Amino acid sequence: MSALDQFLRWLDLAGIAVFAASGALVASRKRMDAVGFVVVAAVTGLGGGTLRDLLLGRTPVLWLRAPEPLAVCAAAALLVFFTAHLVESRFRALLWADAVGLALFAVTGAELALISGADPWAAALLGVVSACFGGIVRDVICDEVPLILRREIYLTAAGAGAAAFVLLRVAGGAGRGAAVAAGVAVAFGIRGAALLRGWSLPPY
Amino acid sequence: MSALDQFLRWLDLAGIAVFAASGALVASRKRMDAVGFVVVAAVTGLGGGTLRDLLLGRTPVLWLRAPEPLAVCAAAALLVFFTAHLVESRFRALLWADAVGLALFAVTGAELALISGADPWAAALLGVVSACFGGIVRDVICDEVPLILRREIYLTAAGAGAAAFVLLRVAGGAGRGAAVAAGVAVAFGIRGAALLRGWSLPPY
Amino acid sequence: MSALDQFLRWLDLAGIAVFAASGALVASRKRMDAVGFVVVAAVTGLGGGTLRDLLLGRTPVLWLRAPEPLAVCAAAALLVFFTAHLVESRFRALLWADAVGLALFAVTGAELALISGADPWAAALLGVVSACFGGIVRDVICDEVPLILRREIYLTAAGAGAAAFVLLRVAGGAGRGAAVAAGVAVAFGIRGAALLRGWSLPPY
């Protein structure tokens, strides 16, 4: 495996870990048992990457190809299971873990699509889908109002980050590391600002 | 691309457009922002075709292969965003847009399955799945009662249209245009009559 | 088709039949029409195998390759439609049909993954996913509280059965029939005991 693939893989695992933690935090709010923690963490952490792989035709999907993704989810779930009582506001911790995962997956999803030969606009779109799907499934199976349907800017942040990354890679010819850093910063910056300041778009 | 493929593609885009409009109408009823309009429109317009492609193994899926499907969804979403206040009953407009999309996708889904080498019964079934899935996802993510679970005949209309098309193509040896027209007419006719006259099947 | 493939296919059809019956029982509780019975039965009976095939990249998926799976679902749906009024407690019948399907799919899902070249841990995991997905979709589209989120042990039973099967096949070198029987017995035994005695894991 090249250094490039290795780098992408670490970024992906980091995204999986924080999304899995966000899932486990929802499980703690719903007072599930330990198995429920692992299930919700795994669904949240792996959902986006699984849909991404299916849509691109990369099968078997990521967690059937290597043990790390699932191990990361299980570890994140158990960590939250034993420490969540120490967290002052589990809902705010969940929002921020979700924001980090959103930013990372928006960029890794777009990058994998580019590598698979997708057009730039399709790559940006797949970044958004990868970034949002795990959280949607988490909220649907746990019967929470999906973050994506709440007032604050969410999907727009993922879209801006994915678009920035793709533009820098394709049109700007930027190096991989710079484009990744810029894409993650744009997505996380917009989502974080929306959380801190309650930014939203005008409703219909 | 042959004239035949071209024709199928236009039909598919027309189905995408009306389903996307039905999604945007739901978004307007839920008072979402402009991004929400585009998201719900895209999920509704592309959901059925995406599942169809996944089940057949046609990957990358349609909206990763060409920009038109997504562009059509975005255009339909914005059109509805700026004109929905002119519509007298958005719920009835939604029901009829959904009925047109249902009829078109039932036939294009069956046709694509036949082209992919599926058996006739499987092709008809895939037509039904393609026709119904986008609307189901629309209603689930927007927290509406799925149209498919309401009393009026819905899935049965898609099934009759898909079966009529497949029968004419396979058993009857009808030409492509005639079979498509007949299939769409059967599906839309049954669904339309069910809407106008409140047709339903007896419950358990 | 070899005797081995034939055997796996029968097991799979048996699992499809009982899951389909569980779906039809939910449809009867919701007072759906006959088409609704068939739809919920088909979604429940075929959901797990469809996701399994998609994740492994085995496309077209099972019910597009052969007519039996769908025919079994339709037959189970109609059988329940005409006999459900004779059942004393439809909810308990549903729980037990679901338990049988869970045990069968946990093993057939794991076996198919092993045949497709998956690692042992991934095979066990895919068994769990195959066993649980149909029931989750059934409960979501019918607006029931998912069995998987209820207090009694559910997913853990599927996991134990799939793991027992994989261990016996891979590490223990057991014959196919013995491993299948053991896996099904472990999964059904744990799930059945949980139903009879109200076994559960401690909540958070």
Coordinates of C-alpha atoms in Angstrom, one line a residue:
Chain A
M1 CA 0.0 0.0 0.0
S2 CA 1.4 3.4 -1.0
A3 CA 1.9 6.3 1.5
L4 CA -0.9 8.0 -0.3
D5 CA -3.4 5.2 0.3
Q6 CA -2.1 4.9 3.9
F7 CA -2.9 8.5 4.5
L8 CA -6.4 8.3 3.1
R9 CA -7.0 5.2 5.2
W10 CA -5.9 6.9 8.5
L11 CA -8.2 9.9 7.7
D12 CA -11.1 7.5 7.0
L13 CA -10.4 5.7 10.3
A14 CA -10.4 9.0 12.2
G15 CA -13.7 9.9 10.7
I16 CA -15.1 6.5 11.6
A17 CA -14.0 6.9 15.2
V18 CA -15.6 10.2 15.8
F19 CA -18.9 9.2 14.1
A20 CA -18.9 6.0 16.1
A21 CA -18.5 8.0 19.2
S22 CA -21.4 10.3 18.2
G23 CA -23.5 7.1 17.7
A24 CA -22.5 5.8 21.2
L25 CA -23.5 9.1 22.7
V26 CA -26.9 8.8 21.2
A27 CA -27.1 5.2 22.6
S28 CA -26.2 6.6 26.0
R29 CA -29.0 9.1 25.8
K30 CA -31.4 6.3 24.9
R31 CA -30.1 4.1 27.8
M32 CA -29.2 1.1 25.6
D33 CA -27.2 -1.9 26.7
A34 CA -23.6 -2.5 25.6
V35 CA -24.5 -4.3 22.5
G36 CA -26.8 -1.4 21.5
F37 CA -23.8 0.9 22.0
V38 CA -21.7 -1.1 19.6
V39 CA -24.5 -1.5 17.0
V40 CA -25.3 2.2 16.9
A41 CA -21.6 3.2 16.9
A42 CA -20.9 0.8 14.0
V43 CA -23.9 1.9 12.0
T44 CA -23.0 5.5 12.4
G45 CA -19.3 5.0 11.8
L46 CA -19.6 2.7 8.9
G47 CA -22.8 3.8 7.2
G48 CA -21.4 6.6 5.1
G49 CA -18.5 4.6 3.8
T50 CA -20.7 1.6 3.1
L51 CA -23.1 3.6 1.0
R52 CA -20.2 5.3 -0.7
D53 CA -18.6 1.9 -1.6
L54 CA -22.0 0.5 -2.8
L55 CA -22.7 3.5 -5.1
L56 CA -19.2 3.3 -6.6
G57 CA -19.4 -0.4 -6.9
R58 CA -16.4 -1.0 -4.6
T59 CA -17.5 -4.4 -3.1
P60 CA -17.1 -6.2 -0.8
V61 CA -17.6 -3.0 1.2
L62 CA -14.9 -1.5 3.5
W63 CA -15.7 -3.4 6.7
L64 CA -15.7 -6.7 4.9
R65 CA -12.3 -6.1 3.5
A66 CA -10.3 -5.3 6.7
P67 CA -10.9 -5.6 10.4
E68 CA -9.8 -2.1 11.5
P69 CA -13.0 -0.1 10.7
L70 CA -15.2 -2.4 12.9
A71 CA -12.5 -2.6 15.6
V72 CA -12.4 1.2 15.7
C73 CA -16.2 1.4 16.1
A74 CA -16.2 -1.2 18.9
A75 CA -13.4 0.6 20.7
A76 CA -15.2 4.0 20.4
A77 CA -18.4 2.5 21.7
L78 CA -16.8 0.9 24.7
L79 CA -14.8 4.1 25.5
V80 CA -18.1 6.1 25.5
F81 CA -19.9 3.4 27.5
F82 CA -17.4 3.7 30.3
T83 CA -16.8 7.5 30.2
A84 CA -20.0 9.1 29.0
H85 CA -21.1 9.9 32.6
L86 CA -18.1 12.2 32.9
V87 CA -19.3 14.3 30.0
E88 CA -21.1 17.4 31.1
S89 CA -23.4 17.8 28.1
R90 CA -23.6 14.6 26.0
F91 CA -25.7 16.4 23.4
R92 CA -23.0 19.0 22.7
A93 CA -20.3 16.4 22.7
L94 CA -22.4 14.5 20.1
L95 CA -22.8 17.6 18.0
W96 CA -19.1 18.3 17.9
A97 CA -18.0 14.7 17.2
D98 CA -20.5 14.6 14.4
A99 CA -19.1 17.9 13.0
V100 CA -15.5 16.4 12.9
G101 CA -16.7 13.2 11.2
L102 CA -18.7 15.3 8.7
A103 CA -15.6 17.3 7.7
L104 CA -13.4 14.2 7.4
F105 CA -15.8 12.1 5.4
A106 CA -16.8 14.9 3.1
V107 CA -13.2 15.0 1.9
T108 CA -12.3 11.3 2.0
G109 CA -15.5 10.4 0.1
A110 CA -14.8 13.0 -2.6
E111 CA -11.2 11.7 -2.8
L112 CA -12.2 8.1 -3.2
A113 CA -14.7 9.1 -5.9
L114 CA -12.0 11.0 -7.8
I115 CA -9.6 8.0 -7.6
S116 CA -12.4 5.8 -8.9
G117 CA -12.7 8.0 -12.0
A118 CA -15.8 10.1 -11.1
D119 CA -16.3 13.5 -12.6
P120 CA -15.5 16.4 -10.2
W121 CA -19.1 17.4 -9.5
A122 CA -20.0 13.7 -8.8
A123 CA -17.0 13.4 -6.5
A124 CA -18.1 16.4 -4.5
L125 CA -21.6 15.0 -4.3
L126 CA -20.4 11.6 -3.1
G127 CA -18.4 13.4 -0.4
V128 CA -21.6 14.9 0.8
V129 CA -23.5 11.6 0.7
S130 CA -20.6 9.8 2.6
A131 CA -20.6 12.6 5.2
C132 CA -24.3 12.7 5.9
F133 CA -25.5 9.1 5.6
G134 CA -24.1 7.6 8.8
G135 CA -25.7 10.4 10.9
I136 CA -29.0 10.1 9.2
V137 CA -29.2 6.3 9.9
R138 CA -28.1 6.9 13.5
D139 CA -30.9 9.4 14.0
V140 CA -33.6 7.3 12.2
I141 CA -32.9 4.1 14.1
C142 CA -32.7 5.9 17.4
D143 CA -35.8 7.9 16.7
E144 CA -34.1 11.3 17.0
V145 CA -34.9 14.3 14.8
P146 CA -32.2 14.0 12.1
L147 CA -29.5 16.7 12.6
I148 CA -29.7 17.2 8.8
L149 CA -33.3 18.4 9.1
R150 CA -32.6 20.8 12.0
R151 CA -32.3 24.5 11.3
E152 CA -28.5 24.9 11.5
I153 CA -26.4 24.6 8.4
Y154 CA -25.2 21.0 8.1
L155 CA -25.2 19.5 4.6
T156 CA -24.1 22.9 3.2
A157 CA -21.0 22.6 5.3
A158 CA -20.2 19.2 3.9
G159 CA -20.9 20.4 0.4
A160 CA -18.6 23.4 0.7
G161 CA -15.8 21.3 2.1
A162 CA -16.1 18.7 -0.5
A163 CA -16.3 21.3 -3.3
A164 CA -13.3 23.2 -2.0
F165 CA -11.2 20.0 -1.9
V166 CA -12.3 18.9 -5.4
L167 CA -11.7 22.4 -6.8
L168 CA -8.2 22.5 -5.4
R169 CA -7.3 19.0 -6.6
V170 CA -8.8 19.2 -10.1
A171 CA -8.8 22.9 -11.1
G172 CA -6.2 24.3 -8.8
G173 CA -3.8 21.4 -9.1
A174 CA -3.0 21.6 -5.4
G175 CA -1.1 18.9 -3.6
R176 CA -3.0 16.2 -1.8
G177 CA -2.2 17.2 1.7
A178 CA -3.0 20.9 1.1
A179 CA -6.3 20.1 -0.6
V180 CA -7.3 17.7 2.2
A181 CA -6.5 20.2 4.9
A182 CA -8.4 23.0 3.1
G183 CA -11.4 20.9 2.5
V184 CA -11.6 19.7 6.1
A185 CA -11.1 23.2 7.4
V186 CA -13.8 24.7 5.2
A187 CA -16.4 22.0 6.2
F188 CA -15.6 22.0 9.9
G189 CA -15.3 25.8 10.0
I190 CA -18.7 26.4 8.5
R191 CA -20.4 23.7 10.6
G192 CA -18.7 24.8 13.8
A193 CA -19.7 28.4 13.2
A194 CA -23.2 27.3 12.6
L195 CA -23.2 25.5 15.9
L196 CA -21.6 28.3 17.9
R197 CA -23.7 31.1 16.4
G198 CA -26.9 29.3 15.3
W199 CA -26.3 30.1 11.6
S200 CA -29.2 29.0 9.4
L201 CA -30.6 29.4 6.0
P202 CA -34.0 31.1 5.6
P203 CA -36.9 28.6 5.6
Y204 CA -39.6 28.5 2.9
Chain B
M1 CA -25.6 6.3 -27.9
S2 CA -28.3 4.7 -30.0
A3 CA -31.8 6.3 -30.5
L4 CA -33.2 3.6 -28.3
D5 CA -30.9 4.4 -25.4
Q6 CA -31.6 8.1 -26.0
F7 CA -35.3 7.6 -25.7
L8 CA -35.1 5.6 -22.5
R9 CA -32.8 8.3 -21.1
W10 CA -35.3 11.0 -21.8
L11 CA -38.1 9.0 -20.2
D12 CA -36.0 8.4 -17.2
L13 CA -35.2 12.2 -16.9
A14 CA -38.9 13.0 -17.1
G15 CA -39.6 10.6 -14.3
I16 CA -36.8 12.1 -12.2
A17 CA -38.1 15.6 -12.8
V18 CA -41.7 14.9 -11.6
F19 CA -40.6 12.9 -8.6
A20 CA -38.1 15.6 -7.7
A21 CA -41.0 18.1 -7.9
S22 CA -43.1 15.9 -5.6
G23 CA -40.2 15.9 -3.2
A24 CA -39.8 19.7 -3.3
L25 CA -43.6 20.0 -2.7
V26 CA -43.2 18.0 0.5
A27 CA -40.2 20.2 1.5
S28 CA -42.4 23.3 1.0
R29 CA -45.1 21.7 3.3
K30 CA -42.4 21.2 5.9
R31 CA -41.1 24.8 5.5
M32 CA -37.5 23.7 4.8
D33 CA -34.7 26.0 3.5
A34 CA -33.5 25.9 -0.2
V35 CA -30.9 23.3 0.5
G36 CA -33.5 21.1 2.1
F37 CA -35.6 21.5 -1.1
V38 CA -32.7 20.3 -3.3
V39 CA -31.9 17.4 -0.9
V40 CA -35.5 16.1 -0.7
A41 CA -36.0 16.6 -4.4
A42 CA -32.7 14.7 -5.2
V43 CA -33.5 11.9 -2.8
T44 CA -37.0 11.5 -4.3
G45 CA -36.0 11.8 -7.9
L46 CA -32.9 9.6 -7.8
G47 CA -33.8 7.1 -5.1
G48 CA -35.7 4.7 -7.3
G49 CA -33.1 4.6 -10.0
T50 CA -30.2 4.3 -7.5
L51 CA -31.7 1.3 -5.8
R52 CA -32.5 -0.2 -9.3
D53 CA -28.9 0.2 -10.4
L54 CA -27.6 -1.2 -7.1
L55 CA -29.8 -4.3 -7.3
L56 CA -28.8 -4.9 -10.9
G57 CA -25.1 -4.2 -10.2
R58 CA -25.0 -1.3 -12.6
T59 CA -22.3 0.8 -10.7
P60 CA -21.3 3.6 -10.4
V61 CA -25.0 4.5 -10.1
L62 CA -26.8 6.8 -12.6
W63 CA -26.1 10.1 -10.9
L64 CA -22.4 9.4 -10.7
R65 CA -22.2 8.6 -14.4
A66 CA -23.7 11.8 -15.8
P67 CA -24.6 15.3 -14.6
E68 CA -28.1 15.5 -16.0
P69 CA -30.1 13.6 -13.3
L70 CA -28.8 15.7 -10.5
A71 CA -29.2 18.9 -12.6
V72 CA -32.8 18.0 -13.3
C73 CA -33.5 17.5 -9.6
A74 CA -31.9 20.8 -8.7
A75 CA -33.9 22.7 -11.4
A76 CA -37.1 21.1 -10.3
A77 CA -36.4 21.9 -6.6
L78 CA -35.7 25.6 -7.4
L79 CA -38.7 25.9 -9.7
V80 CA -41.0 24.6 -6.9
F81 CA -39.2 26.8 -4.4
F82 CA -40.1 29.9 -6.3
T83 CA -43.6 28.9 -7.6
A84 CA -45.1 26.7 -4.9
H85 CA -47.0 29.6 -3.3
L86 CA -49.0 29.9 -6.6
V87 CA -50.3 26.3 -6.3
E88 CA -53.7 26.1 -4.8
S89 CA -53.4 22.7 -3.2
R90 CA -49.8 21.6 -2.9
F91 CA -50.9 18.2 -1.6
R92 CA -52.9 17.4 -4.7
A93 CA -50.1 18.7 -6.9
L94 CA -47.8 16.3 -5.1
L95 CA -50.1 13.4 -5.5
W96 CA -50.3 13.9 -9.3
A97 CA -46.6 14.5 -9.8
D98 CA -46.0 11.3 -7.8
A99 CA -48.5 9.4 -10.0
V100 CA -46.7 10.5 -13.2
G101 CA -43.3 9.6 -11.8
L102 CA -44.7 6.2 -10.7
A103 CA -45.9 5.4 -14.2
L104 CA -42.7 6.4 -15.9
F105 CA -40.3 4.6 -13.5
A106 CA -42.4 1.4 -13.5
V107 CA -41.8 1.1 -17.2
T108 CA -38.2 2.4 -17.4
G109 CA -37.2 0.2 -14.5
A110 CA -38.6 -2.9 -16.1
E111 CA -37.0 -2.0 -19.4
L112 CA -33.6 -1.6 -17.9
A113 CA -33.9 -4.9 -16.1
L114 CA -34.9 -6.7 -19.4
I115 CA -31.9 -5.1 -21.1
S116 CA -29.7 -6.4 -18.3
G117 CA -30.9 -9.9 -18.9
A118 CA -33.4 -10.3 -16.1
D119 CA -36.3 -12.8 -16.4
P120 CA -39.7 -11.1 -17.3
W121 CA -41.2 -11.5 -13.8
A122 CA -38.0 -10.1 -12.2
A123 CA -38.1 -7.2 -14.7
A124 CA -41.7 -6.3 -13.7
L125 CA -40.8 -6.5 -10.0
L126 CA -37.8 -4.2 -10.5
G127 CA -40.1 -1.8 -12.2
V128 CA -42.3 -1.7 -9.1
V129 CA -39.3 -1.3 -6.8
S130 CA -37.9 1.6 -9.0
A131 CA -41.2 3.3 -9.1
C132 CA -42.0 3.1 -5.3
F133 CA -38.6 3.6 -3.6
G134 CA -38.0 7.3 -4.1
G135 CA -41.4 8.2 -2.8
I136 CA -40.9 5.9 0.3
V137 CA -37.6 7.5 1.2
R138 CA -39.2 11.0 0.6
D139 CA -42.0 10.2 3.0
V140 CA -39.7 8.5 5.6
I141 CA -37.1 11.3 5.9
C142 CA -39.9 14.0 5.9
D143 CA -41.9 12.1 8.5
E144 CA -45.0 11.8 6.4
V145 CA -47.3 8.7 6.3
P146 CA -45.9 6.9 3.2
L147 CA -48.3 7.1 0.3
I148 CA -47.7 3.4 -0.3
L149 CA -49.3 2.6 3.1
R150 CA -52.4 4.8 2.5
R151 CA -55.6 3.2 1.5
E152 CA -55.6 4.1 -2.2
I153 CA -54.2 1.7 -4.8
Y154 CA -50.6 2.6 -5.4
L155 CA -48.1 -0.2 -5.7
T156 CA -50.8 -2.2 -7.6
A157 CA -50.9 0.5 -10.3
A158 CA -47.1 0.3 -10.7
G159 CA -47.2 -3.5 -10.9
A160 CA -50.0 -3.5 -13.5
G161 CA -48.1 -1.0 -15.7
A162 CA -44.8 -2.8 -15.4
A163 CA -46.5 -6.2 -16.1
A164 CA -48.4 -4.8 -19.1
F165 CA -45.1 -3.4 -20.5
V166 CA -43.2 -6.7 -20.0
L167 CA -46.0 -8.8 -21.4
L168 CA -46.2 -6.7 -24.6
R169 CA -42.4 -6.7 -25.0
V170 CA -41.7 -10.4 -24.2
A171 CA -44.8 -12.4 -25.0
G172 CA -46.6 -10.0 -27.3
G173 CA -43.5 -9.0 -29.3
A174 CA -44.8 -5.4 -29.4
G175 CA -42.5 -2.5 -30.5
R176 CA -40.7 -0.5 -27.9
G177 CA -42.7 2.7 -28.3
A178 CA -46.1 0.9 -28.2
A179 CA -45.2 -1.2 -25.1
V180 CA -43.8 1.9 -23.3
A181 CA -46.9 3.9 -24.0
A182 CA -49.2 1.1 -23.0
G183 CA -47.3 0.4 -19.7
V184 CA -47.3 4.1 -18.7
A185 CA -51.0 4.4 -19.6
V186 CA -52.0 1.4 -17.5
A187 CA -50.0 2.5 -14.5
F188 CA -51.1 6.2 -14.6
G189 CA -54.7 5.2 -15.5
I190 CA -55.1 3.0 -12.5
R191 CA -53.3 5.3 -10.1
G192 CA -55.2 8.3 -11.4
A193 CA -58.6 6.6 -11.1
A194 CA -57.7 5.5 -7.6
L195 CA -56.9 9.2 -6.7
L196 CA -60.1 10.6 -8.4
R197 CA -62.5 7.9 -7.2
G198 CA -60.9 6.8 -3.9
W199 CA -60.4 3.2 -5.2
S200 CA -59.0 0.9 -2.6
L201 CA -58.5 -2.8 -1.9
P202 CA -60.3 -4.3 1.1
P203 CA -58.2 -4.2 4.3
Y204 CA -57.6 -7.2 6.5
Chain C
M1 CA -25.8 -27.1 -8.8
S2 CA -24.0 -29.2 -6.2
A3 CA -25.7 -30.9 -3.2
L4 CA -23.9 -28.4 -1.0
D5 CA -25.3 -25.4 -2.9
Q6 CA -28.7 -27.0 -2.9
F7 CA -28.7 -27.5 0.9
L8 CA -27.7 -23.8 1.5
R9 CA -30.5 -22.7 -0.9
W10 CA -33.2 -24.7 1.0
L11 CA -32.0 -23.3 4.3
D12 CA -32.2 -19.8 2.8
L13 CA -35.7 -20.4 1.5
A14 CA -36.8 -21.6 4.9
G15 CA -35.5 -18.5 6.5
I16 CA -37.2 -16.3 3.9
A17 CA -40.5 -18.1 4.5
V18 CA -40.6 -17.6 8.3
F19 CA -39.4 -14.0 8.0
A20 CA -42.1 -13.4 5.4
A21 CA -44.7 -14.8 7.7
S22 CA -43.5 -12.5 10.5
G23 CA -43.9 -9.6 8.1
A24 CA -47.4 -10.7 7.1
L25 CA -48.3 -11.0 10.8
V26 CA -47.3 -7.3 11.3
A27 CA -49.4 -6.4 8.2
S28 CA -52.4 -8.2 9.8
R29 CA -51.8 -6.2 13.1
K30 CA -51.9 -3.0 10.9
R31 CA -55.0 -4.1 9.0
M32 CA -53.4 -3.7 5.6
D33 CA -54.9 -5.0 2.3
A34 CA -53.6 -8.1 0.5
V35 CA -51.1 -6.2 -1.5
G36 CA -49.7 -4.7 1.7
F37 CA -49.4 -8.2 3.1
V38 CA -47.3 -9.3 0.2
V39 CA -45.2 -6.2 0.2
V40 CA -44.3 -6.3 3.9
A41 CA -43.7 -10.1 3.7
A42 CA -41.4 -9.7 0.7
V43 CA -39.5 -6.8 2.3
T44 CA -39.0 -8.8 5.5
G45 CA -38.2 -12.1 3.8
L46 CA -35.8 -10.7 1.2
G47 CA -34.3 -7.6 3.0
G48 CA -31.5 -9.4 4.8
G49 CA -30.4 -11.4 1.8
T50 CA -30.6 -8.4 -0.5
L51 CA -28.3 -6.3 1.8
R52 CA -26.0 -9.3 2.2
D53 CA -25.7 -9.7 -1.6
L54 CA -25.2 -5.9 -2.1
L55 CA -22.4 -5.8 0.5
L56 CA -20.7 -8.8 -1.0
G57 CA -21.1 -7.5 -4.6
R58 CA -23.2 -10.5 -5.6
T59 CA -25.5 -8.8 -8.1
P60 CA -28.1 -9.0 -9.5
V61 CA -29.4 -9.8 -6.0
L62 CA -31.0 -13.1 -5.1
W63 CA -34.7 -12.3 -6.0
L64 CA -33.6 -11.1 -9.5
R65 CA -31.7 -14.3 -10.2
A66 CA -34.5 -16.9 -9.4
P67 CA -38.3 -16.9 -8.9
E68 CA -38.4 -19.0 -5.8
P69 CA -37.6 -16.4 -3.1
L70 CA -40.4 -14.1 -4.2
A71 CA -42.8 -17.0 -4.7
V72 CA -42.1 -18.2 -1.1
C73 CA -42.8 -14.7 0.2
A74 CA -46.1 -14.4 -1.7
A75 CA -47.2 -17.8 -0.5
A76 CA -46.3 -17.1 3.1
A77 CA -48.2 -13.7 2.9
L78 CA -51.4 -15.3 1.5
L79 CA -51.2 -18.2 4.0
V80 CA -51.1 -15.7 6.9
F81 CA -53.8 -13.5 5.2
F82 CA -56.3 -16.4 5.3
T83 CA -55.3 -18.0 8.6
A84 CA -54.1 -15.2 10.9
H85 CA -57.5 -15.0 12.5
L86 CA -57.0 -18.5 13.9
V87 CA -53.9 -17.6 15.7
E88 CA -54.4 -16.8 19.4
S89 CA -51.6 -14.3 19.9
R90 CA -50.3 -12.9 16.6
F91 CA -47.6 -11.0 18.4
R92 CA -46.2 -14.1 20.0
A93 CA -46.4 -16.0 16.7
L94 CA -44.5 -13.1 15.1
L95 CA -41.8 -13.2 17.7
W96 CA -41.2 -16.9 17.2
A97 CA -41.2 -16.8 13.4
D98 CA -38.8 -13.9 13.7
A99 CA -36.6 -16.0 16.0
V100 CA -36.4 -18.9 13.5
G101 CA -35.6 -16.6 10.6
L102 CA -32.9 -14.9 12.7
A103 CA -31.2 -18.2 13.5
L104 CA -31.3 -19.5 9.9
F105 CA -30.1 -16.2 8.3
A106 CA -27.3 -15.8 10.8
V107 CA -25.8 -19.0 9.6
T108 CA -26.6 -18.8 5.9
G109 CA -25.3 -15.2 5.7
A110 CA -22.0 -16.2 7.4
E111 CA -21.7 -19.3 5.1
L112 CA -22.2 -17.2 1.9
A113 CA -19.6 -14.7 3.1
L114 CA -17.1 -17.5 3.8
I115 CA -17.7 -18.9 0.3
S116 CA -17.2 -15.5 -1.1
G117 CA -13.7 -15.4 0.5
A118 CA -14.4 -13.1 3.5
D119 CA -12.3 -13.3 6.6
P120 CA -13.9 -15.3 9.5
W121 CA -14.8 -12.2 11.6
A122 CA -16.3 -10.5 8.6
A123 CA -18.3 -13.6 7.8
A124 CA -19.8 -13.7 11.3
L125 CA -20.6 -10.0 11.1
L126 CA -22.3 -10.4 7.8
G127 CA -24.4 -13.2 9.3
V128 CA -25.6 -10.8 11.9
V129 CA -26.4 -8.1 9.3
S130 CA -28.3 -10.6 7.1
A131 CA -30.3 -11.9 10.1
C132 CA -31.3 -8.5 11.5
F133 CA -31.9 -6.3 8.5
G134 CA -35.2 -7.7 7.2
G135 CA -36.8 -7.4 10.6
I136 CA -35.5 -3.8 11.0
V137 CA -37.0 -2.7 7.7
R138 CA -40.3 -4.5 8.5
D139 CA -40.5 -2.6 11.8
V140 CA -39.5 0.8 10.3
I141 CA -42.0 0.7 7.4
C142 CA -44.8 -0.5 9.7
D143 CA -44.0 2.1 12.4
E144 CA -43.4 -0.6 15.1
V145 CA -40.7 -0.3 17.7
P146 CA -37.8 -2.3 16.2
L147 CA -37.4 -5.7 18.0
I148 CA -33.7 -5.0 17.9
L149 CA -34.1 -2.0 20.2
R150 CA -36.3 -3.8 22.7
R151 CA -34.9 -5.0 26.0
E152 CA -34.6 -8.7 25.2
I153 CA -31.4 -10.2 23.7
Y154 CA -31.7 -10.2 19.9
L155 CA -28.7 -9.3 18.0
T156 CA -26.5 -11.0 20.5
A157 CA -28.2 -14.3 19.7
A158 CA -27.6 -13.9 16.0
G159 CA -24.0 -13.0 16.7
A160 CA -23.4 -16.0 18.9
G161 CA -24.9 -18.4 16.4
A162 CA -22.9 -16.9 13.5
A163 CA -19.7 -17.0 15.5
A164 CA -20.3 -20.6 16.6
F165 CA -20.8 -21.6 13.0
V166 CA -17.8 -19.8 11.7
L167 CA -15.5 -21.1 14.6
L168 CA -16.6 -24.7 13.9
R169 CA -16.1 -24.3 10.1
V170 CA -12.8 -22.5 10.2
A171 CA -11.0 -23.3 13.4
G172 CA -12.7 -26.5 14.3
G173 CA -12.8 -28.0 10.8
A174 CA -16.3 -29.3 11.5
G175 CA -18.4 -30.7 8.6
R176 CA -20.9 -28.4 7.0
G177 CA -24.0 -30.0 8.3
A178 CA -22.8 -30.2 11.9
A179 CA -21.6 -26.5 11.9
V180 CA -24.9 -25.4 10.5
A181 CA -26.9 -27.3 13.0
A182 CA -24.8 -26.0 15.9
G183 CA -25.0 -22.4 14.7
V184 CA -28.7 -22.5 14.2
A185 CA -29.2 -24.2 17.6
V186 CA -27.0 -21.6 19.4
A187 CA -28.8 -18.6 17.9
F188 CA -32.3 -20.0 18.3
G189 CA -31.6 -21.3 21.8
I190 CA -30.3 -17.9 23.1
R191 CA -33.1 -16.0 21.4
G192 CA -35.8 -18.4 22.5
A193 CA -34.6 -18.4 26.1
A194 CA -34.5 -14.6 26.0
L195 CA -38.2 -14.6 24.9
L196 CA -39.3 -17.2 27.4
R197 CA -37.4 -15.9 30.4
G198 CA -37.2 -12.2 29.5
W199 CA -33.3 -12.3 29.5
S200 CA -31.7 -8.9 28.8
L201 CA -28.4 -7.1 29.1
P202 CA -28.0 -4.3 31.7
P203 CA -29.0 -0.9 30.1
Y204 CA -26.7 2.1 30.4

